[in-house]
Amino acid sequence: MVRWGGGRSEGEACLPPHSLCDAPVTMVTLCTTWRHPEPLHSQWLSLLLLLLLLLGTPTILGMEEDTAFPHLGESSQPPPGPCPLRCFCPRADTVDCNGLDLRVFPYNITRVAQHLFLQNNQLQELPYNELSRLSHLRTLNLHNNLISSEGLPDEAFESLTQLQYLYVANNKLSVAPQFLPRSLQVADLAANQVTQIFSLTFGEKPALRSVYLHNNQLSNAGLPPDAFHGSETITTLSFSNNQLSYLPPSLPPSLERLYLQNNLISKVPRGALSRQTHLRELYLQHNQLTDSGLDATTFSKLHRLEYLDLSHNYLAAVPASLPCSLAVLHLGRNRIQQVEAARLRGARGLRYLLLQHNQLGAAGLPAGALQSLQGLHTLHVYGNGLERMPLALPRRLRSLVLPHNHVAALGARDLAATPGLAELNLAYNHLASARVHHQAFRPLRALRSLDLAGNRLTRVPTGLPASLHTLRLQRNQLQALEPEQLAGLDQLRELSLAHNRLRVGDIEPGTWHELQALQVLDLGHNKLSFVPPDLPESLVELHLQGNRISHVGPEAFLSTPSLRTLFLRGNRLHMTSIAPEAFLGLPHLRLVDTTGNPEQVLIQLPPTAPRQPRAAVL
């Protein structure tokens, strides 16, 4: 604002003429106090002078321009470079060219870029002259391209002295770069064809934390002895899915997670893990380890180890000298014939012991073999040859999983040592009703899930705990249901009786009476000729598929007003087999499956239903 001529109004300040050039202001009030008007030519001269001042020409007054001071409307920062064509640059330091099918490296990336994303393209090489300009790069993502080792020259990373995150997974590298920047923190070279790394690929990197080399073709010959020398902060190292034949020597002592699964490892050299005292997770599954490939000291120094996976190897015994810090021990799919108490004595902190699919026979788990594992929570022994329940199990055991064994009997005290069991799975054993004691399950007052599927039971065991939520009895030889067998199970929510020999006449009246919380009932693949009466009122899902039902009367579902899902497929229903009134009292019904019957079935739905159920007639 310029006030020219006239007197100064009240409250307005006057700015002396000499200060107009000194102060960086956008509004100037020029005040003059006068009594007689000046000559016209003097006024024009003053106006010209003021205009020159406002147009930024200080040289008129003999002043030199300060080139270091930003002029009005200008920034003190250098202007950012243009964003490469089709790329996205959300910030001045970020260039995102992800998934653009690029075949050529973008040429006009700004020099100040710190984060460059080029993943999911078709790049085959990185031009040194372009990459060398980007000396401020911290993140370089080249994941999922077609870059070969020839397309990634060794000098490509020389100028990237600030690079922290390098992602070159899913490319076509045959050897790793000979040199990577000292500043590196994360290096991902997974899923290439790498057969060799070098001393300075990952060595001498004081800030390096994670190295991913899985899914390559690395053998021990391709790893130099000093591969990680000077890189004392690596916590995660992945060599899985390679061709290593023994544990690499001179691993970083800072390791917390080591992935070596799916290799050809047959031996852990003595002392190979003696310095890795921070290791928490060790994955050695799917290798060729035998007992002779491990010695008594292999795991003894790993005082912080919590997870050890040795599954899918050729071990005949539990490894010795396991650390007390171990929480999960996975020994599934080996050749273990017996568990010796002495081998587990040191692992007193163990909570999960997985021994499935070994060769444990009748004496595979001798009494007291697990007695030192007082904190054991879960024991998996399925797929072995056990002939009876293991005795003297840890008292705090919560989950016992023994399907696909040869257990043929349950005595009155077989489960007494584990009163805290919440899950018991004895499916697909050789249990017969005559050899299951009527008090066998009575000690299990906290049991919530019991699986007895695939046995030889002809009747439901009695004395089942009232705490049960899930009971699976499918694929037995059940021929009758009696009220006393299910008495007291007022918390039961899921009951499977499929694939038995039940007829409607074999289900005694009152059988369902105490199942007040039952929501899912599976009676599929039995010999039912019509819908059983007086089903639990709480039912939400009812399976009646694969029976002999030829008619559904108007009162079939009067006792199940909460029903949402009904399976009637594979019965003997015809077009008009279902009474029009059958579903009138089912306002929540959402699905009726009638596929696989002799004819397409017509379903009369209640007109007041809030949503129309789908009648599957495929």
Coordinates of C-alpha atoms in Angstrom, one line a residue:
M1 CA 0.0 0.0 0.0
V2 CA 1.4 3.4 -1.0
R3 CA 0.0 6.6 0.4
W4 CA 1.2 9.6 -1.7
G5 CA 0.7 13.2 -0.7
G6 CA -1.6 14.6 1.9
G7 CA -1.2 14.6 5.6
R8 CA -0.6 11.6 7.9
S9 CA -3.7 10.0 9.2
E10 CA -4.0 9.2 12.9
G11 CA -2.3 6.0 13.8
E12 CA -0.1 5.7 10.6
A13 CA 3.6 5.5 11.0
C14 CA 6.0 7.3 8.7
L15 CA 8.9 5.4 7.1
P16 CA 11.8 7.5 6.2
P17 CA 12.7 7.5 2.5
H18 CA 16.2 6.1 3.1
S19 CA 14.8 2.9 4.8
L20 CA 12.8 1.8 1.8
C21 CA 15.8 0.0 0.4
D22 CA 17.0 -1.4 3.7
A23 CA 13.8 -3.2 4.9
P24 CA 12.4 -6.3 3.0
V25 CA 8.8 -5.1 3.1
T26 CA 5.9 -5.5 0.7
M27 CA 3.9 -2.6 1.8
V28 CA 5.3 0.9 2.1
T29 CA 3.5 4.0 3.5
L30 CA 5.3 7.2 2.4
C31 CA 4.2 10.1 4.6
T32 CA 4.9 13.7 4.0
T33 CA 3.8 16.7 6.0
W34 CA 3.5 19.8 4.0
R35 CA 1.6 23.0 3.7
H36 CA 2.1 24.1 0.1
P37 CA 1.9 21.8 -2.9
E38 CA 5.2 21.0 -4.7
P39 CA 5.6 21.8 -8.3
L40 CA 4.2 19.2 -10.7
H41 CA 7.6 18.1 -12.1
S42 CA 8.8 17.4 -8.5
Q43 CA 5.8 15.2 -7.8
W44 CA 6.5 13.2 -11.0
L45 CA 10.1 12.8 -10.1
S46 CA 9.3 11.5 -6.6
L47 CA 6.7 9.0 -8.1
L48 CA 9.3 7.7 -10.5
L49 CA 11.8 7.2 -7.7
L50 CA 9.3 5.2 -5.7
L51 CA 8.4 3.0 -8.6
L52 CA 12.0 2.2 -9.2
L53 CA 12.4 1.2 -5.5
L54 CA 9.5 -1.1 -5.6
L55 CA 10.7 -2.8 -8.9
G56 CA 13.8 -4.0 -7.1
T57 CA 16.5 -1.9 -8.9
P58 CA 18.8 -0.8 -6.1
T59 CA 21.6 0.0 -8.5
I60 CA 19.7 3.1 -9.3
L61 CA 20.6 4.3 -5.9
G62 CA 24.2 3.1 -6.3
M63 CA 23.7 0.0 -4.0
E64 CA 25.2 -3.5 -4.8
E65 CA 22.8 -6.5 -4.9
D66 CA 23.3 -9.1 -2.2
T67 CA 23.2 -12.4 -4.2
A68 CA 23.2 -14.5 -1.1
F69 CA 19.9 -13.1 0.2
P70 CA 16.7 -14.8 -1.2
H71 CA 14.6 -12.4 -3.2
L72 CA 10.9 -12.2 -2.7
G73 CA 9.1 -15.3 -3.9
E74 CA 12.2 -17.4 -4.0
S75 CA 13.4 -20.4 -1.9
S76 CA 16.8 -20.8 -0.3
Q77 CA 16.7 -24.5 -1.2
P78 CA 17.8 -25.7 -4.7
P79 CA 14.8 -26.5 -6.9
P80 CA 14.0 -30.3 -7.1
G81 CA 14.7 -32.1 -10.3
P82 CA 11.8 -33.2 -12.5
C83 CA 10.0 -36.5 -11.6
P84 CA 10.8 -39.2 -14.2
L85 CA 8.0 -39.9 -16.7
R86 CA 5.2 -42.1 -15.3
C87 CA 6.9 -42.2 -11.9
F88 CA 5.5 -40.8 -8.6
C89 CA 7.4 -38.4 -6.4
P90 CA 5.5 -37.7 -3.2
R91 CA 8.5 -35.9 -1.8
A92 CA 11.6 -34.2 -3.1
D93 CA 13.7 -37.1 -1.8
T94 CA 11.5 -40.0 -3.0
V95 CA 11.1 -41.4 -6.5
D96 CA 8.6 -44.3 -6.9
C97 CA 8.7 -46.1 -10.3
N98 CA 7.2 -49.4 -9.0
G99 CA 5.5 -51.7 -11.5
L100 CA 5.8 -49.6 -14.6
D101 CA 7.3 -52.3 -16.8
L102 CA 10.4 -50.2 -17.3
R103 CA 13.1 -51.7 -19.4
V104 CA 15.6 -48.8 -19.1
F105 CA 16.8 -47.1 -15.9
P106 CA 15.2 -43.6 -15.6
Y107 CA 17.7 -41.0 -16.7
N108 CA 16.5 -37.8 -15.0
I109 CA 16.3 -38.8 -11.3
T110 CA 17.0 -35.9 -9.1
R111 CA 20.5 -35.9 -7.4
V112 CA 19.0 -35.3 -4.0
A113 CA 16.9 -38.5 -4.1
Q114 CA 17.2 -40.6 -0.9
H115 CA 14.6 -43.3 -1.7
L116 CA 14.4 -44.9 -5.1
F117 CA 11.8 -47.6 -5.8
L118 CA 12.2 -49.6 -9.0
Q119 CA 10.7 -53.0 -8.0
N120 CA 8.4 -55.0 -10.3
N121 CA 9.9 -53.8 -13.6
Q122 CA 11.9 -55.3 -16.5
L123 CA 15.3 -53.8 -15.8
Q124 CA 18.3 -55.8 -16.9
E125 CA 21.1 -53.5 -15.9
L126 CA 22.0 -50.5 -13.8
P127 CA 24.1 -47.9 -15.7
Y128 CA 27.0 -46.8 -13.6
N129 CA 26.9 -43.2 -14.7
E130 CA 23.3 -42.8 -13.7
L131 CA 23.6 -44.6 -10.3
S132 CA 26.8 -42.8 -9.4
R133 CA 25.0 -39.5 -9.4
L134 CA 22.7 -40.6 -6.6
S135 CA 25.2 -40.2 -3.8
H136 CA 22.4 -39.4 -1.3
L137 CA 20.5 -42.7 -1.7
R138 CA 19.4 -44.4 1.5
T139 CA 16.9 -46.9 0.0
L140 CA 17.3 -48.7 -3.3
N141 CA 14.6 -51.3 -4.2
L142 CA 15.2 -53.4 -7.3
H143 CA 13.1 -56.4 -6.2
N144 CA 11.6 -58.5 -9.0
N145 CA 13.5 -57.3 -12.1
L146 CA 15.7 -59.1 -14.6
I147 CA 19.1 -57.8 -13.4
S148 CA 22.0 -60.1 -13.9
S149 CA 25.4 -59.9 -12.3
E150 CA 26.8 -58.5 -15.6
G151 CA 24.1 -55.8 -15.4
L152 CA 25.2 -54.8 -11.8
P153 CA 28.8 -53.7 -12.1
D154 CA 31.0 -53.8 -9.0
E155 CA 31.7 -50.1 -9.1
A156 CA 27.9 -49.4 -9.1
F157 CA 27.8 -49.0 -5.3
E158 CA 31.1 -47.1 -4.8
S159 CA 29.4 -43.6 -4.7
L160 CA 26.4 -44.8 -2.6
T161 CA 28.1 -44.1 0.7
Q162 CA 24.9 -43.5 2.5
L163 CA 22.9 -46.5 1.3
Q164 CA 21.1 -48.3 4.1
Y165 CA 18.5 -50.6 2.5
L166 CA 19.2 -52.6 -0.6
Y167 CA 16.6 -55.0 -2.1
V168 CA 17.6 -57.0 -5.1
A169 CA 15.6 -60.2 -4.5
N170 CA 13.9 -62.0 -7.4
N171 CA 16.4 -61.1 -10.1
K172 CA 19.0 -63.1 -12.0
L173 CA 22.2 -62.5 -10.1
S174 CA 24.7 -65.4 -10.3
V175 CA 27.2 -63.9 -7.9
A176 CA 26.8 -61.3 -5.3
P177 CA 28.3 -57.8 -5.7
Q178 CA 32.0 -57.8 -4.6
F179 CA 31.5 -54.6 -2.7
L180 CA 28.5 -53.1 -0.9
P181 CA 28.5 -49.8 1.0
R182 CA 29.7 -49.7 4.6
S183 CA 26.6 -47.9 5.6
L184 CA 24.3 -50.8 4.7
Q185 CA 21.7 -52.0 7.3
V186 CA 19.5 -54.4 5.4
A187 CA 20.5 -56.5 2.3
D188 CA 18.1 -58.7 0.5
L189 CA 19.5 -60.8 -2.3
A190 CA 17.0 -63.7 -2.0
A191 CA 15.5 -65.7 -4.9
N192 CA 18.4 -65.2 -7.3
Q193 CA 20.9 -67.7 -8.6
V194 CA 23.8 -66.6 -6.4
T195 CA 26.6 -69.2 -6.1
Q196 CA 29.2 -67.0 -4.5
I197 CA 29.6 -64.0 -2.1
F198 CA 32.8 -62.1 -1.3
S199 CA 34.6 -60.8 1.8
L200 CA 33.3 -57.3 1.3
T201 CA 29.8 -58.2 0.1
F202 CA 28.6 -58.3 3.7
G203 CA 31.9 -57.9 5.6
E204 CA 33.0 -54.7 7.3
K205 CA 29.5 -53.4 7.7
P206 CA 29.2 -52.1 11.3
A207 CA 25.5 -51.2 10.9
L208 CA 24.3 -54.3 9.1
R209 CA 21.4 -55.9 10.8
S210 CA 19.6 -58.3 8.3
V211 CA 20.9 -60.4 5.4
Y212 CA 18.6 -62.4 3.2
L213 CA 20.1 -65.0 0.9
H214 CA 17.4 -67.7 0.8
N215 CA 16.4 -69.4 -2.4
N216 CA 19.7 -69.2 -4.1
Q217 CA 22.4 -71.8 -5.1
L218 CA 25.0 -71.2 -2.5
S219 CA 27.3 -74.0 -1.4
N220 CA 29.9 -73.9 1.3
A221 CA 32.5 -73.3 -1.4
G222 CA 30.8 -70.0 -2.3
L223 CA 31.2 -68.6 1.2
P224 CA 34.5 -67.1 2.2
P225 CA 35.7 -67.7 5.8
D226 CA 35.5 -64.0 6.6
A227 CA 32.1 -63.4 4.9
F228 CA 30.8 -61.5 7.9
H229 CA 34.0 -60.2 9.5
G230 CA 33.6 -56.7 10.9
S231 CA 29.8 -57.0 10.8
E232 CA 29.1 -57.5 14.5
T233 CA 25.5 -56.3 14.6
I234 CA 23.8 -58.8 12.3
T235 CA 20.7 -60.2 14.0
T236 CA 18.9 -62.0 11.2
L237 CA 20.6 -64.2 8.6
S238 CA 18.7 -66.4 6.1
F239 CA 20.4 -69.2 4.1
S240 CA 17.4 -71.4 3.6
N241 CA 16.8 -73.2 0.3
N242 CA 20.4 -73.3 -0.8
Q243 CA 23.0 -76.1 -1.2
L244 CA 25.0 -75.9 2.0
S245 CA 26.3 -79.3 3.3
Y246 CA 27.4 -78.1 6.7
L247 CA 26.8 -75.1 9.0
P248 CA 28.9 -72.2 7.8
P249 CA 31.8 -71.2 10.1
S250 CA 32.5 -67.8 11.6
L251 CA 28.9 -66.7 11.8
P252 CA 28.3 -63.3 13.5
P253 CA 28.1 -63.6 17.3
S254 CA 25.3 -61.1 17.3
L255 CA 22.8 -63.5 15.5
E256 CA 19.3 -63.8 17.0
R257 CA 17.6 -65.6 14.1
L258 CA 19.4 -68.1 11.8
Y259 CA 17.4 -69.8 8.9
L260 CA 19.1 -72.8 7.4
Q261 CA 16.2 -75.0 6.4
N262 CA 15.9 -76.8 3.1
N263 CA 19.6 -77.3 2.5
L264 CA 21.9 -80.4 2.4
I265 CA 23.3 -80.0 5.9
S266 CA 24.5 -83.3 7.4
K267 CA 26.8 -81.9 10.0
V268 CA 27.2 -79.0 12.5
P269 CA 31.0 -78.7 13.0
R270 CA 32.2 -78.7 16.5
G271 CA 32.2 -75.2 17.9
A272 CA 30.2 -73.8 14.9
L273 CA 27.6 -72.3 17.3
S274 CA 29.8 -71.7 20.3
R275 CA 29.9 -67.9 19.8
Q276 CA 26.2 -67.3 19.0
T277 CA 25.1 -66.8 22.6
H278 CA 22.4 -64.3 21.5
L279 CA 20.7 -66.8 19.2
R280 CA 17.0 -67.1 19.9
E281 CA 15.6 -69.0 16.8
L282 CA 17.4 -71.7 14.8
Y283 CA 15.8 -73.4 11.8
L284 CA 17.4 -76.6 10.6
Q285 CA 14.4 -78.5 9.3
H286 CA 14.5 -80.3 5.9
N287 CA 18.2 -81.2 6.0
Q288 CA 20.2 -84.4 6.2
L289 CA 21.2 -84.3 9.8
T290 CA 22.0 -87.6 11.6
D291 CA 23.0 -88.2 15.2
S292 CA 26.7 -88.3 14.2
G293 CA 26.3 -84.8 12.7
L294 CA 25.6 -83.4 16.1
D295 CA 27.7 -83.7 19.2
A296 CA 27.1 -83.1 22.9
T297 CA 28.2 -79.5 22.7
T298 CA 26.3 -78.5 19.5
F299 CA 23.6 -76.5 21.3
S300 CA 25.1 -76.3 24.8
K301 CA 26.3 -72.6 24.5
L302 CA 23.0 -71.3 23.1
H303 CA 21.8 -69.9 26.5
R304 CA 19.1 -67.8 24.9
L305 CA 17.7 -70.2 22.4
E306 CA 13.9 -70.4 22.5
Y307 CA 13.0 -72.1 19.2
L308 CA 14.8 -75.0 17.6
D309 CA 13.4 -76.8 14.5
L310 CA 15.1 -80.1 13.6
S311 CA 12.1 -81.7 11.8
H312 CA 12.4 -83.6 8.6
N313 CA 15.9 -84.9 9.2
Y314 CA 17.3 -88.4 10.0
L315 CA 17.8 -88.2 13.8
A316 CA 17.3 -91.4 15.7
A317 CA 17.5 -89.8 19.2
V318 CA 16.7 -86.5 20.9
P319 CA 19.8 -84.2 20.7
A320 CA 21.8 -83.9 23.9
S321 CA 22.7 -80.8 26.0
L322 CA 19.6 -78.8 25.0
P323 CA 19.6 -75.3 26.8
C324 CA 17.1 -74.6 29.6
S325 CA 15.9 -71.5 27.7
L326 CA 14.4 -73.6 25.0
A327 CA 10.6 -73.2 24.7
V328 CA 9.8 -75.0 21.4
L329 CA 11.5 -78.2 20.2
H330 CA 10.3 -79.5 16.8
L331 CA 11.5 -83.0 16.1
G332 CA 8.8 -84.2 13.8
R333 CA 9.4 -86.5 10.9
N334 CA 12.7 -88.0 12.1
R335 CA 13.6 -91.6 13.0
I336 CA 13.4 -91.3 16.7
Q337 CA 12.5 -94.7 18.3
Q338 CA 12.6 -93.7 22.0
V339 CA 12.7 -90.5 24.1
E340 CA 15.3 -90.7 26.8
A341 CA 14.7 -88.7 30.0
A342 CA 18.4 -87.8 30.2
R343 CA 18.3 -86.0 26.8
L344 CA 15.5 -83.6 28.0
R345 CA 16.7 -83.0 31.5
G346 CA 18.5 -79.8 30.6
A347 CA 15.5 -78.4 28.7
R348 CA 13.4 -77.8 31.8
G349 CA 11.9 -74.7 30.3
L350 CA 10.3 -76.5 27.3
R351 CA 6.7 -75.7 26.6
Y352 CA 6.1 -77.3 23.2
L353 CA 7.5 -80.7 22.2
L354 CA 6.6 -81.9 18.7
L355 CA 7.4 -85.6 18.0
Q356 CA 4.9 -86.4 15.3
H357 CA 5.7 -88.9 12.6
N358 CA 8.7 -90.7 14.2
Q359 CA 9.2 -94.3 15.0
L360 CA 8.1 -94.3 18.6
G361 CA 6.8 -97.8 19.3
A362 CA 5.3 -99.4 22.4
A363 CA 8.2 -98.3 24.6
G364 CA 8.8 -95.1 22.7
L365 CA 7.7 -92.9 25.6
P366 CA 8.7 -94.7 28.8
A367 CA 7.1 -93.6 32.1
G368 CA 8.8 -90.5 33.4
A369 CA 10.6 -89.7 30.1
L370 CA 9.1 -86.2 30.2
Q371 CA 8.9 -85.8 34.0
S372 CA 11.6 -83.1 34.1
L373 CA 9.5 -80.9 31.7
Q374 CA 7.2 -79.5 34.4
G375 CA 6.2 -76.5 32.3
L376 CA 5.3 -78.5 29.2
H377 CA 2.1 -77.1 27.6
T378 CA 1.7 -79.1 24.4
L379 CA 2.8 -82.6 23.4
H380 CA 2.4 -83.8 19.8
V381 CA 3.0 -87.5 19.2
Y382 CA 0.7 -88.2 16.3
G383 CA 1.7 -90.6 13.5
N384 CA 3.7 -93.0 15.7
G385 CA 3.2 -96.5 17.0
L386 CA 2.3 -95.9 20.6
E387 CA 0.1 -98.7 22.0
R388 CA -1.0 -97.1 25.2
M389 CA -1.2 -93.7 26.8
P390 CA 2.1 -92.3 27.9
L391 CA 2.4 -92.4 31.7
A392 CA 3.7 -89.8 34.2
L393 CA 3.2 -86.9 31.9
P394 CA 3.8 -83.4 33.2
R395 CA 1.0 -82.3 35.4
R396 CA 0.6 -78.9 33.7
L397 CA 0.1 -80.3 30.2
R398 CA -2.7 -78.5 28.4
S399 CA -2.7 -80.1 25.0
L400 CA -2.1 -83.8 24.2
V401 CA -2.3 -84.8 20.5
L402 CA -1.9 -88.5 19.7
P403 CA -4.0 -89.3 16.6
H404 CA -2.9 -92.1 14.2
N405 CA -1.2 -94.3 16.8
H406 CA -2.2 -97.8 18.0
V407 CA -3.7 -96.9 21.4
A408 CA -6.4 -99.6 22.1
A409 CA -7.4 -99.0 25.7
L410 CA -7.9 -96.3 28.3
G411 CA -7.7 -97.2 31.9
A412 CA -9.3 -95.4 34.8
R413 CA -5.9 -93.7 35.8
D414 CA -4.3 -93.2 32.5
L415 CA -5.2 -89.5 32.4
A416 CA -5.1 -88.9 36.1
A417 CA -1.7 -87.3 35.9
T418 CA -2.9 -84.4 33.7
P419 CA -6.0 -82.9 35.2
G420 CA -5.4 -79.6 33.5
L421 CA -5.7 -80.9 29.9
A422 CA -7.8 -78.6 27.8
E423 CA -7.4 -80.5 24.5
L424 CA -7.1 -84.3 24.0
N425 CA -6.9 -85.8 20.6
L426 CA -7.0 -89.6 20.3
A427 CA -8.5 -89.7 16.8
Y428 CA -7.7 -92.7 14.5
N429 CA -6.4 -95.1 17.1
H430 CA -7.8 -98.5 18.0
L431 CA -10.1 -97.6 20.8
A432 CA -13.0 -99.9 21.4
S433 CA -15.9 -99.2 23.8
A434 CA -15.2 -102.3 25.8
R435 CA -11.7 -101.2 26.6
V436 CA -12.5 -97.6 27.6
H437 CA -13.0 -97.4 31.3
H438 CA -16.2 -95.5 32.3
Q439 CA -14.2 -93.2 34.5
A440 CA -11.3 -92.7 32.1
F441 CA -12.2 -89.0 31.3
R442 CA -13.5 -88.1 34.7
P443 CA -10.2 -86.5 36.0
L444 CA -10.2 -84.0 33.1
R445 CA -12.3 -81.3 34.7
A446 CA -10.9 -78.6 32.4
L447 CA -11.2 -80.4 29.1
R448 CA -12.7 -78.3 26.4
S449 CA -12.0 -80.4 23.2
L450 CA -12.1 -84.2 22.9
D451 CA -11.4 -85.9 19.5
L452 CA -12.2 -89.6 19.4
A453 CA -12.9 -89.7 15.6
G454 CA -11.9 -92.7 13.6
N455 CA -11.8 -95.3 16.3
R456 CA -13.9 -98.5 16.9
L457 CA -16.4 -97.1 19.4
T458 CA -19.9 -98.6 19.3
R459 CA -21.3 -96.2 22.0
V460 CA -20.5 -92.7 23.3
P461 CA -18.1 -92.9 26.3
T462 CA -19.7 -92.1 29.7
G463 CA -18.4 -89.8 32.3
L464 CA -17.4 -87.1 29.9
P465 CA -16.4 -83.8 31.6
A466 CA -19.0 -81.1 31.8
S467 CA -16.5 -78.5 30.6
L468 CA -16.5 -79.9 27.1
H469 CA -17.1 -77.4 24.2
T470 CA -16.2 -79.7 21.3
L471 CA -16.8 -83.5 21.0
R472 CA -15.8 -85.3 17.8
L473 CA -17.0 -88.9 17.4
Q474 CA -17.3 -89.2 13.6
R475 CA -16.2 -92.3 11.7
N476 CA -16.8 -94.7 14.5
Q477 CA -19.3 -97.6 14.7
L478 CA -22.0 -95.8 16.9
Q479 CA -25.3 -97.6 16.7
A480 CA -27.2 -95.9 19.5
L481 CA -27.5 -92.6 21.5
E482 CA -28.7 -92.6 25.1
P483 CA -29.5 -89.6 27.3
E484 CA -27.1 -90.6 30.1
Q485 CA -24.1 -90.6 27.6
L486 CA -24.6 -86.8 27.0
A487 CA -25.8 -85.9 30.4
G488 CA -24.3 -82.8 32.0
L489 CA -22.8 -81.5 28.8
D490 CA -24.6 -78.2 29.0
Q491 CA -21.5 -76.3 27.7
L492 CA -21.1 -78.4 24.6
R493 CA -21.2 -76.3 21.4
E494 CA -20.1 -78.7 18.7
L495 CA -20.9 -82.4 18.3
S496 CA -19.9 -84.5 15.3
L497 CA -21.5 -87.9 14.9
A498 CA -21.0 -88.2 11.2
H499 CA -20.1 -91.4 9.4
N500 CA -21.6 -93.8 12.0
R501 CA -24.5 -96.3 11.8
L502 CA -27.2 -94.3 13.6
R503 CA -30.9 -94.7 12.8
V504 CA -33.6 -92.4 14.1
G505 CA -35.0 -95.3 16.2
D506 CA -31.6 -95.7 17.8
I507 CA -31.7 -92.2 19.3
E508 CA -33.6 -92.5 22.5
P509 CA -36.0 -89.7 23.6
G510 CA -34.4 -87.0 25.7
T511 CA -30.9 -87.6 24.2
W512 CA -30.5 -83.9 23.3
H513 CA -32.3 -82.6 26.4
E514 CA -29.2 -81.3 28.3
L515 CA -27.3 -79.9 25.3
Q516 CA -28.6 -76.4 25.9
A517 CA -25.6 -74.6 24.3
L518 CA -25.2 -76.9 21.2
Q519 CA -24.8 -74.8 18.0
V520 CA -23.4 -77.3 15.5
L521 CA -24.6 -80.9 15.1
D522 CA -23.3 -83.1 12.4
L523 CA -25.4 -86.3 11.8
G524 CA -24.3 -86.6 8.2
H525 CA -23.7 -90.0 6.5
N526 CA -25.7 -92.2 8.9
K527 CA -28.8 -94.2 8.3
L528 CA -31.5 -91.6 9.2
S529 CA -34.8 -91.8 7.3
F530 CA -36.2 -88.5 8.6
V531 CA -35.1 -85.5 10.7
P532 CA -34.6 -86.6 14.3
P533 CA -37.2 -85.0 16.6
D534 CA -36.6 -82.7 19.6
L535 CA -33.3 -81.4 18.5
P536 CA -31.7 -78.7 20.7
E537 CA -33.3 -75.3 20.6
S538 CA -29.9 -73.6 20.4
L539 CA -28.9 -75.2 17.1
V540 CA -27.5 -72.9 14.4
E541 CA -26.0 -75.4 12.0
L542 CA -27.4 -78.9 11.2
H543 CA -25.8 -81.4 9.0
L544 CA -28.0 -84.2 7.7
Q545 CA -26.3 -84.9 4.3
G546 CA -25.7 -88.4 3.1
N547 CA -28.6 -90.1 4.9
R548 CA -31.8 -91.8 3.7
I549 CA -34.2 -88.9 4.3
S550 CA -37.1 -89.0 1.8
H551 CA -39.5 -86.7 3.5
V552 CA -39.4 -83.5 5.7
G553 CA -42.6 -82.9 7.5
P554 CA -44.1 -79.6 8.7
E555 CA -43.0 -80.1 12.3
A556 CA -39.4 -81.2 11.5
F557 CA -37.8 -78.0 12.7
L558 CA -40.2 -76.7 15.3
S559 CA -37.6 -77.2 18.1
T560 CA -34.8 -75.3 16.3
P561 CA -36.0 -71.7 15.8
S562 CA -32.4 -70.4 15.6
L563 CA -31.3 -72.5 12.7
R564 CA -29.3 -70.7 10.0
T565 CA -27.7 -73.4 8.0
L566 CA -29.2 -76.7 6.9
F567 CA -27.5 -79.4 4.8
L568 CA -29.8 -82.0 3.2
R569 CA -27.7 -82.9 0.2
G570 CA -27.3 -86.4 -1.0
N571 CA -30.5 -87.8 0.5
R572 CA -33.6 -89.3 -1.2
L573 CA -35.6 -86.1 -1.6
H574 CA -37.8 -85.4 -4.5
M575 CA -39.4 -82.3 -5.9
T576 CA -42.2 -82.1 -3.3
S577 CA -40.6 -84.0 -0.4
I578 CA -40.3 -81.0 1.8
A579 CA -43.6 -79.8 3.4
P580 CA -44.5 -76.2 2.6
E581 CA -44.7 -75.3 6.3
A582 CA -41.3 -76.9 7.2
F583 CA -39.4 -73.6 7.4
L584 CA -42.1 -71.3 8.7
G585 CA -40.7 -71.1 12.2
L586 CA -37.1 -70.4 11.0
P587 CA -36.7 -66.6 10.6
H588 CA -32.9 -66.8 10.7
L589 CA -32.4 -69.4 8.0
R590 CA -29.8 -68.4 5.4
L591 CA -28.8 -71.6 3.6
V592 CA -30.5 -74.8 2.6
D593 CA -28.4 -77.2 0.7
T594 CA -30.4 -79.8 -1.2
T595 CA -27.9 -80.7 -4.0
G596 CA -27.3 -84.3 -4.9
N597 CA -30.9 -85.6 -4.4
P598 CA -32.8 -87.6 -7.1
E599 CA -34.7 -84.4 -8.1
Q600 CA -34.4 -80.7 -7.8
V601 CA -36.2 -79.9 -4.6
L602 CA -38.7 -77.1 -4.3
I603 CA -38.5 -75.1 -1.0
Q604 CA -41.3 -73.1 0.4
L605 CA -39.8 -70.2 2.4
P606 CA -41.6 -68.3 5.2
P607 CA -42.9 -65.0 3.8
T608 CA -41.8 -63.1 6.9
A609 CA -38.2 -64.1 6.7
P610 CA -35.9 -61.0 6.8
R611 CA -33.7 -62.4 4.1
Q612 CA -34.3 -65.1 1.5
P613 CA -32.2 -68.2 2.0
R614 CA -30.3 -69.7 -0.8
A615 CA -31.6 -73.1 -1.9
A616 CA -28.7 -74.8 -3.5
V617 CA -29.9 -76.9 -6.5
L618 CA -26.7 -77.4 -8.4

